[in-house]
Coordinates of C-alpha atoms in Angstrom, one line a residue:
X619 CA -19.3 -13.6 -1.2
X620 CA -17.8 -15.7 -4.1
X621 CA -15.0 -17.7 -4.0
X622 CA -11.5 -17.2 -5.1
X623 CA -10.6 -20.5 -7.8
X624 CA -7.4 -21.0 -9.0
X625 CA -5.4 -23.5 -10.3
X626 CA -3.5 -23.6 -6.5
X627 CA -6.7 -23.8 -4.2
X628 CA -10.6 -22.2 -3.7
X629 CA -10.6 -19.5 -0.9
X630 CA -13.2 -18.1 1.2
X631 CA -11.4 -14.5 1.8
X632 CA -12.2 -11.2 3.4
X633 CA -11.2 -7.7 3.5
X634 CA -10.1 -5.9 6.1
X635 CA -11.1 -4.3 8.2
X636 CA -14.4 -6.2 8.4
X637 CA -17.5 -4.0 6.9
X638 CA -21.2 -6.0 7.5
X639 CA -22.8 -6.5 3.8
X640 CA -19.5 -5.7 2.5
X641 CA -20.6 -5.2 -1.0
X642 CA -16.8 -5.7 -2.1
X643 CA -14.6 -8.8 -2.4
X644 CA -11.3 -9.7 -1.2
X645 CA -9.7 -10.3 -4.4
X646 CA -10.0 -9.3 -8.4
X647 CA -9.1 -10.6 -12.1
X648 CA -5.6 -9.5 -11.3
X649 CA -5.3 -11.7 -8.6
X650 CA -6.4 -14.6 -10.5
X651 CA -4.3 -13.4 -13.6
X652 CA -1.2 -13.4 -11.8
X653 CA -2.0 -17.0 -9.9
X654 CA -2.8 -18.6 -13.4
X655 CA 0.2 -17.1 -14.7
X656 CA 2.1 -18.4 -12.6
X657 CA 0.8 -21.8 -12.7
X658 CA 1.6 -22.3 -15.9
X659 CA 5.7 -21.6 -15.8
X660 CA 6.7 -22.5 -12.1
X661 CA 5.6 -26.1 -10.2
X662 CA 9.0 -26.3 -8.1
X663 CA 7.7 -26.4 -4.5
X664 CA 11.5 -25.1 -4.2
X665 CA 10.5 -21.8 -5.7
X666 CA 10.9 -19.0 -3.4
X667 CA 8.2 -16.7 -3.9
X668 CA 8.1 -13.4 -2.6
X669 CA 4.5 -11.3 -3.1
X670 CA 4.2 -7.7 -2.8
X671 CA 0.9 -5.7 -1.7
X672 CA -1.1 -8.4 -1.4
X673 CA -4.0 -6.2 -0.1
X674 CA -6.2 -9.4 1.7
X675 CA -4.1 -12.1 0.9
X676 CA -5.6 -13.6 -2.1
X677 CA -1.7 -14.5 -3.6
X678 CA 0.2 -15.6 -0.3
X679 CA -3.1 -17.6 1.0
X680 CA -3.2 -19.0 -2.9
X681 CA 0.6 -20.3 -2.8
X682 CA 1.2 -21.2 1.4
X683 CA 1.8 -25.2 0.7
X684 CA 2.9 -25.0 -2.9
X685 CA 6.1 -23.0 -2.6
X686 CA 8.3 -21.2 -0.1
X687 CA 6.3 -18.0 0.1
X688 CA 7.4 -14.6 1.9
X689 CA 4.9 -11.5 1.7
X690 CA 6.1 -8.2 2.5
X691 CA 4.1 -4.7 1.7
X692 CA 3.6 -1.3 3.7
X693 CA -0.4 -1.7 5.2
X694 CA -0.9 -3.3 8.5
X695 CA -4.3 -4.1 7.1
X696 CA -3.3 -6.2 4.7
X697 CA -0.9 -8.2 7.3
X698 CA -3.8 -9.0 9.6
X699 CA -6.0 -10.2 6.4
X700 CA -3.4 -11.9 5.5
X701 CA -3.5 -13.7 9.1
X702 CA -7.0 -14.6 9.1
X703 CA -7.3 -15.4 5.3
X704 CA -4.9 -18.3 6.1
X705 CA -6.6 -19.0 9.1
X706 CA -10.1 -18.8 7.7
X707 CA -8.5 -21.5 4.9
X708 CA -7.6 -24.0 7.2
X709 CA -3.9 -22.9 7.3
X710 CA -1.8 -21.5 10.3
X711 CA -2.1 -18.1 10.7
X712 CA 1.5 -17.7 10.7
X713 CA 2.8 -19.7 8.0
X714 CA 3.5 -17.1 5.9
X715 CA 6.2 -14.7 7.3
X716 CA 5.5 -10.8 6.6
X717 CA 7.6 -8.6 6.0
X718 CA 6.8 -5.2 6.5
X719 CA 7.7 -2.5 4.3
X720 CA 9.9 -0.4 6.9
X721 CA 12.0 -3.7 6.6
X722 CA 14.1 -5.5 4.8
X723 CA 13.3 -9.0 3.0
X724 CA 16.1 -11.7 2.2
X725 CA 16.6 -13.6 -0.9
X726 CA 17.5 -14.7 -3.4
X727 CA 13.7 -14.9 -5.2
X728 CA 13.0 -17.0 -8.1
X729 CA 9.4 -15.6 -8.6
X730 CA 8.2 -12.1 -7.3
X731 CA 4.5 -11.2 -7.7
X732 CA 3.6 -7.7 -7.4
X733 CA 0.2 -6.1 -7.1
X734 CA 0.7 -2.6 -8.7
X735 CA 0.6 -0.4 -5.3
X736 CA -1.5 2.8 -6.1
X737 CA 2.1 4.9 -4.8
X738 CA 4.9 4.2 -7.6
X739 CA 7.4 5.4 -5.2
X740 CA 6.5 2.3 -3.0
X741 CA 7.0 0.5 -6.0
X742 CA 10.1 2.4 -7.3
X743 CA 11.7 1.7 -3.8
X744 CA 10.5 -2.2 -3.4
X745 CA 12.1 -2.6 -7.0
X746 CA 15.4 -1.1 -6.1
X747 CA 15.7 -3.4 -3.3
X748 CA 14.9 -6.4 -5.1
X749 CA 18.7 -6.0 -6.9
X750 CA 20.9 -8.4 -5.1
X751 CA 18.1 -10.6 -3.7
X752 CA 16.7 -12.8 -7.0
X753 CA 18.4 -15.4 -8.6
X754 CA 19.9 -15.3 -12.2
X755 CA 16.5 -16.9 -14.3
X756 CA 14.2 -14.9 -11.8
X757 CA 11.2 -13.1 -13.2
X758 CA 9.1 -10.1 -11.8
X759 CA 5.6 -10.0 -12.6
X760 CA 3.8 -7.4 -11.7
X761 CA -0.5 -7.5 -12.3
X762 CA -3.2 -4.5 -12.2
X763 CA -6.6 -3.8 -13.4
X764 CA -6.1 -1.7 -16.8
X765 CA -7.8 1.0 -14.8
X766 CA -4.9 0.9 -12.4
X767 CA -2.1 0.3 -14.4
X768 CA 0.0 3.4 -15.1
X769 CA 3.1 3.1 -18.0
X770 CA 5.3 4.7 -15.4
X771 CA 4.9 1.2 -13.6
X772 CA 6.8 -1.0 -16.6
X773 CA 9.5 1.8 -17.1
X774 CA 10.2 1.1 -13.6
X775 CA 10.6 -2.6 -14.0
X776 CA 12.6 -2.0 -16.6
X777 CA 14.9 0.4 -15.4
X778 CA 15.4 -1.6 -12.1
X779 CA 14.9 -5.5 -13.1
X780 CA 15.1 -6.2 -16.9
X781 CA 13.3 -6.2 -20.0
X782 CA 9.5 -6.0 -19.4
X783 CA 6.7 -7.1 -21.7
X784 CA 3.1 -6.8 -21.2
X785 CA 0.4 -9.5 -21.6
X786 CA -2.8 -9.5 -23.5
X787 CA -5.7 -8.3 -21.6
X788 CA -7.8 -10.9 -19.5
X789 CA -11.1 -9.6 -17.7
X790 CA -9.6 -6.3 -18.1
X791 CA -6.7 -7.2 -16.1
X792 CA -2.9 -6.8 -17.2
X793 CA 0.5 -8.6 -16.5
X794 CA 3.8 -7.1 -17.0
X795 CA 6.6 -9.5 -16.7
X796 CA 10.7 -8.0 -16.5
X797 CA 13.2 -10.5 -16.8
X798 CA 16.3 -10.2 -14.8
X799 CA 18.9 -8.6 -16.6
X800 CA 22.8 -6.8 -15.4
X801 CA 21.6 -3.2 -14.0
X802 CA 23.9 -1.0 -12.3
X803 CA 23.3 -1.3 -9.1
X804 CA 20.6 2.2 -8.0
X805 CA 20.7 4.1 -4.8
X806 CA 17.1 4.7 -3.9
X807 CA 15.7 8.3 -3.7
X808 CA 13.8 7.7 -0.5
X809 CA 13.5 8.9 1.8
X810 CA 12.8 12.2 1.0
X811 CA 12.6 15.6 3.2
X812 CA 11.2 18.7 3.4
X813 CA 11.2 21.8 6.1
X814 CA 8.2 23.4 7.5
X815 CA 8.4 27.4 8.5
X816 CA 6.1 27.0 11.5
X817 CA 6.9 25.0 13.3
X818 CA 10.2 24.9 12.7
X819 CA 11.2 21.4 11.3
X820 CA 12.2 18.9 8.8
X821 CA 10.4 16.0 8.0
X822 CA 11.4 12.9 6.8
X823 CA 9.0 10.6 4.5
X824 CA 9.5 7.3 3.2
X825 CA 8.7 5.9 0.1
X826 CA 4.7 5.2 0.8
X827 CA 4.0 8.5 2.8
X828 CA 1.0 10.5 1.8
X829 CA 1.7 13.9 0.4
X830 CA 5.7 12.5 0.7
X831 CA 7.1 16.1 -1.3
X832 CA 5.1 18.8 0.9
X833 CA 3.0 19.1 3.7
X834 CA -0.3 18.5 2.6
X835 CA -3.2 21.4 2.2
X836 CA -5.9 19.7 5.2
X837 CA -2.7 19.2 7.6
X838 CA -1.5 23.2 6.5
X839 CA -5.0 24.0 7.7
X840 CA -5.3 22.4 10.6
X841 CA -1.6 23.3 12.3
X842 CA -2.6 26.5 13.7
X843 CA -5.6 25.4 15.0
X844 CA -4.2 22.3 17.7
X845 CA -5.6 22.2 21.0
X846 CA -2.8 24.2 23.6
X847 CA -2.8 24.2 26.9
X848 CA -3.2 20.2 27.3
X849 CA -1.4 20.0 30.7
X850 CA -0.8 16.2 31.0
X851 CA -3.0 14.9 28.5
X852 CA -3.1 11.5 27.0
X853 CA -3.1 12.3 22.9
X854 CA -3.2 9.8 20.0
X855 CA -2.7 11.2 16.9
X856 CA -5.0 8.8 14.6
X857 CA -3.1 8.4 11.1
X858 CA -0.3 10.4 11.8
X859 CA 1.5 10.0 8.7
X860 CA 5.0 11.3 8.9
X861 CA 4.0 12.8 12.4
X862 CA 4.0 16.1 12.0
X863 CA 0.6 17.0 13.7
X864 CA 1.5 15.0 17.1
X865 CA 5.1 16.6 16.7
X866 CA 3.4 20.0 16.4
X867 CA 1.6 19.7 19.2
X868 CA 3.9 18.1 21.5
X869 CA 6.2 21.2 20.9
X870 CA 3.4 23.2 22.4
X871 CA 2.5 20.8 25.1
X872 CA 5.6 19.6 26.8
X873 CA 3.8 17.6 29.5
X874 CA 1.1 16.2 27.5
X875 CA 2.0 12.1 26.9
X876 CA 1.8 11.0 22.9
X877 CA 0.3 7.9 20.7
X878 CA 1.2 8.0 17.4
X879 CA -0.9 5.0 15.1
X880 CA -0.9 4.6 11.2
X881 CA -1.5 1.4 9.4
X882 CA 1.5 1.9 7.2
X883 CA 4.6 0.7 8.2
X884 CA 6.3 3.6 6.3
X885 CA 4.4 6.3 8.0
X886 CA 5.2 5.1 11.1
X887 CA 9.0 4.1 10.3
X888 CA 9.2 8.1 9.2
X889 CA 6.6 9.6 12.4
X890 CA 9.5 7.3 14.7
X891 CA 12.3 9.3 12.9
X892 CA 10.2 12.9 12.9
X893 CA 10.1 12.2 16.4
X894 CA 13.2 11.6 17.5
X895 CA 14.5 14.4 15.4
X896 CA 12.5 17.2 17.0
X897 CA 11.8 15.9 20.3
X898 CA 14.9 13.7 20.9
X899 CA 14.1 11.1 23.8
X900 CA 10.7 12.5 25.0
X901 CA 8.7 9.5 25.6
X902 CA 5.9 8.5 23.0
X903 CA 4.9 5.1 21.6
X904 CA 4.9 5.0 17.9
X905 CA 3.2 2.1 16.3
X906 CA 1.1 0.3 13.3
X907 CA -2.1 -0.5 13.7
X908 CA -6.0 -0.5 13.1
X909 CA -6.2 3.0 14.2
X910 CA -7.6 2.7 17.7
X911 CA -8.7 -0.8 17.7
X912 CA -6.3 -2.2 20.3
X913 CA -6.6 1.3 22.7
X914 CA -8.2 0.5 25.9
X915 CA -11.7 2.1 26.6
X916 CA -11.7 5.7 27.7
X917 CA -7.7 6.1 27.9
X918 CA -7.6 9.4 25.8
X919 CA -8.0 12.7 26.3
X920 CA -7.6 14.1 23.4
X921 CA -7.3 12.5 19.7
X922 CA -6.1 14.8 16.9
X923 CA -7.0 13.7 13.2
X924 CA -6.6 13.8 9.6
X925 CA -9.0 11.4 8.3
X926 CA -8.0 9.3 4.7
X927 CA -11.2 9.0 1.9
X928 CA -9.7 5.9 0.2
X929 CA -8.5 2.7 0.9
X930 CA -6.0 1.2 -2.2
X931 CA -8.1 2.8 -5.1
X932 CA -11.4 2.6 -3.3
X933 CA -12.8 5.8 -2.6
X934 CA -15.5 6.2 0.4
X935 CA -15.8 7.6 4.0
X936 CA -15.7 4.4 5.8
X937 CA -12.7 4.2 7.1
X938 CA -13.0 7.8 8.5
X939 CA -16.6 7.0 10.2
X940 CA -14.7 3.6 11.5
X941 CA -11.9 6.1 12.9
X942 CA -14.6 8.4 14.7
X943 CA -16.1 5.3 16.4
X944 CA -12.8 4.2 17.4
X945 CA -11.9 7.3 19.2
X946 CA -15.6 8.0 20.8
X947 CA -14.7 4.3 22.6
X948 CA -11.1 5.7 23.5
X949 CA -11.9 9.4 25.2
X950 CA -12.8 9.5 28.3
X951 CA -16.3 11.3 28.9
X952 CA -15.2 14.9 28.1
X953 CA -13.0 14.2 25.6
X954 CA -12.3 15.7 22.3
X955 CA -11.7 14.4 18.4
X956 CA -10.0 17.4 16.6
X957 CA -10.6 16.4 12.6
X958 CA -9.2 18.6 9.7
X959 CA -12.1 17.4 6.2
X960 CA -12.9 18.7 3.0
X961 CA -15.8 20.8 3.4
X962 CA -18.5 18.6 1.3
X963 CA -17.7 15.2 3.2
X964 CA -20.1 16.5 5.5
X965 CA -18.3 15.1 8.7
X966 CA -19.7 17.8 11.1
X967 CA -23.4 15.8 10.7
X968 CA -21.4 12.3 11.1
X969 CA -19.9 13.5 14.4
X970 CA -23.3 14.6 15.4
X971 CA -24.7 11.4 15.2
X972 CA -21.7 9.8 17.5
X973 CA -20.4 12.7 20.0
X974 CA -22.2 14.9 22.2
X975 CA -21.2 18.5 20.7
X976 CA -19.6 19.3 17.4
X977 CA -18.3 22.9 17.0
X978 CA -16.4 24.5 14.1
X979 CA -12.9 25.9 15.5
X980 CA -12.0 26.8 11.8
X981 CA -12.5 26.8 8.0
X982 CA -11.0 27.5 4.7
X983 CA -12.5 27.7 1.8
X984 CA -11.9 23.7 1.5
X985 CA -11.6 22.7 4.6
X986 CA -13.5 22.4 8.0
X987 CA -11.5 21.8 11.7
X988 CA -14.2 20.5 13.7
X989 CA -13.9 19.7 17.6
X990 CA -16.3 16.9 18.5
X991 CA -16.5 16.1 22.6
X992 CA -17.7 12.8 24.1

């Protein structure tokens, strides 16, 4: 894979998770926009530089050594690239504090650098909490590929941080930079709720939640279709989002025992909260993660999921495939995967090829619930 060269260092970087022959690369023109941008207004190694959704690391890795540098963003993914980027560069794995997205940051910030998330309420609600925490000359400079960049991303900047003006175009990447100017001081929108009919109950979602406004249409199909009559059963709900399918079920299920796992800090931050609202102190662990990478072998009985198609912009099934190997290596032998997929991702022959039986226990006209047992 090539290198990343910028004026601050040359980096040998990976994505994560790891894919063999990964035809993609850890970093883009944006990346090296935004470093070269940078370079050329701001040598303080007093600067404190905070960088936001810094997907593999490409900008914290790039700047650890040159400046006081605190990364913060919403994908557990991204924190462990960032961990063995600076590891893989000769740099401790930990000398970049993260900050994740369910969190709060402190300033005050001289520089922020901010990779265009592909959620603008992630971005709306990182911007509203940037008020009170840069200093006076600060600058926000957020970069994209053109592709990637919508307008509704400099209104925001300007509405929350200052005047913003855009930069020329450069390997068809894009800068937008807002000056800090007086604002009144915004209340953020986020979270948001909404209230399901069946079952019963409101749901929380922060700022990065999928489907934040309304229950999606895969999970809506899936919901009457939950495994009952789970006894004491050891369930992970694999992406749970805002944790309405593990809630669901657990209302149906009162002896069954619950993992909830999402690689965004946000989904899990609201699943915690969905969790606690419906079920009170019921025991459950809630928690980021690689889906079911740290799960010990054949610990689960059942694993309910509503696999994602895309990673950041990237569209593809790997990380589904990646979650169905995951949760063969956690069931026990008899074990089932409950999926909820669009009908032409063909996941009923993918499950073939990794589980013992695959049945259909449902379909809409768009979407498939398949049961696949170890």
């Amino acid at each position: 894979m090539p290198l990343l060269n910028t004026p601050y260092a040359e980096l040998d970087l990976i994505r994560q998770p790891e894919q063999a022959n990964d035809p993609l690369q850890a970093f883009d023109a944006a990346d090296e926009y935004l470093l070269e941008h940078l370079h050329a207004q701001a040598n303080d190694a007093g600067c404190r530089v905070l960088v936001l959704n810094d997907s593999f690391g490409a900008l914290a890795v790039s700047l650890a050594g040159h400046f006081q540098v605190v990364s913060s963003g919403d994908s557990h993914l991204a924190r462990l690239a960032l961990e063995k980027n600076l590891a893989r560069n000769g740099q401790a794995y930990d000398s970049v504090p993260f900050v994740p997205a369910s969190e709060h940051w402190q300033g005050p910030f001289d520089r922020v650098l901010v990779r265009v998330p592909k959620t603008l309420a992630l971005l709306e609600e990182q911007l509203i909490r940037l008020q009170g925490h840069l200093t006076p000359g600060a600058q926000v400079i957020a970069g994209a590929m053109i592709k990637h960049l919508p307008r509704a991303a400099g209104d925001l900047m300007e509405k929350y941080i200052g005047p913003v003006q855009a930069s020329l175009a450069q390997k068809k990447a894009r800068l937008l930079t807002a000056t800090v100017a007086e604002r009144t001081v915004a209340t953020s929108p986020y979270p948001t709720r909404y209230r399901l009919d069946s079952p019963t109950l409101e749901l929380v979602n922060h700022a990065n939640v999928f489907c934040r406004e309304g229950l999606d249409i895969g999970t809506r199909a899936f919901l009457p279709h939950l495994p009952r009559h789970l006894g004491q059963a050891r369930v992970a709900d694999l992406g749970c989002g805002n944790g309405v399918l593990a809630i669901a079920s657990a209302l149906e299920n009162p002896d069954a025992l619950y993992t909830l796992v999402d690689e965004s800090y946000m989904a899990v931050q609201s699943a915690r909260e969905n969790w606690q609202a419906a079920l009170g102190d019921r025991a459950v662990t809630v928690m980021p993660g690689d889906g079911l990478a740290g799960q010990e072998r054949q610990s689960l009985d059942v694993v309910l999921c509503n696999p994602p198609f895309h990673q950041q912009q990237v569209v593809g099934d790997f990380l589904a495939w990646r979650m169905f190997q995951q949760a063969r290596e956690a069931l026990v032998v008899g074990g089932a995967l409950y999926i909820v997929g669009n009908r032409h991702l063909g996941y009923h022959s993918k499950l073939s090829r990794l589980f013992r039986g695959v049945e259909q226990v449902a379909a809409t006209p768009k979407f498939v619930i398949l049961k696949a047992r170890k």
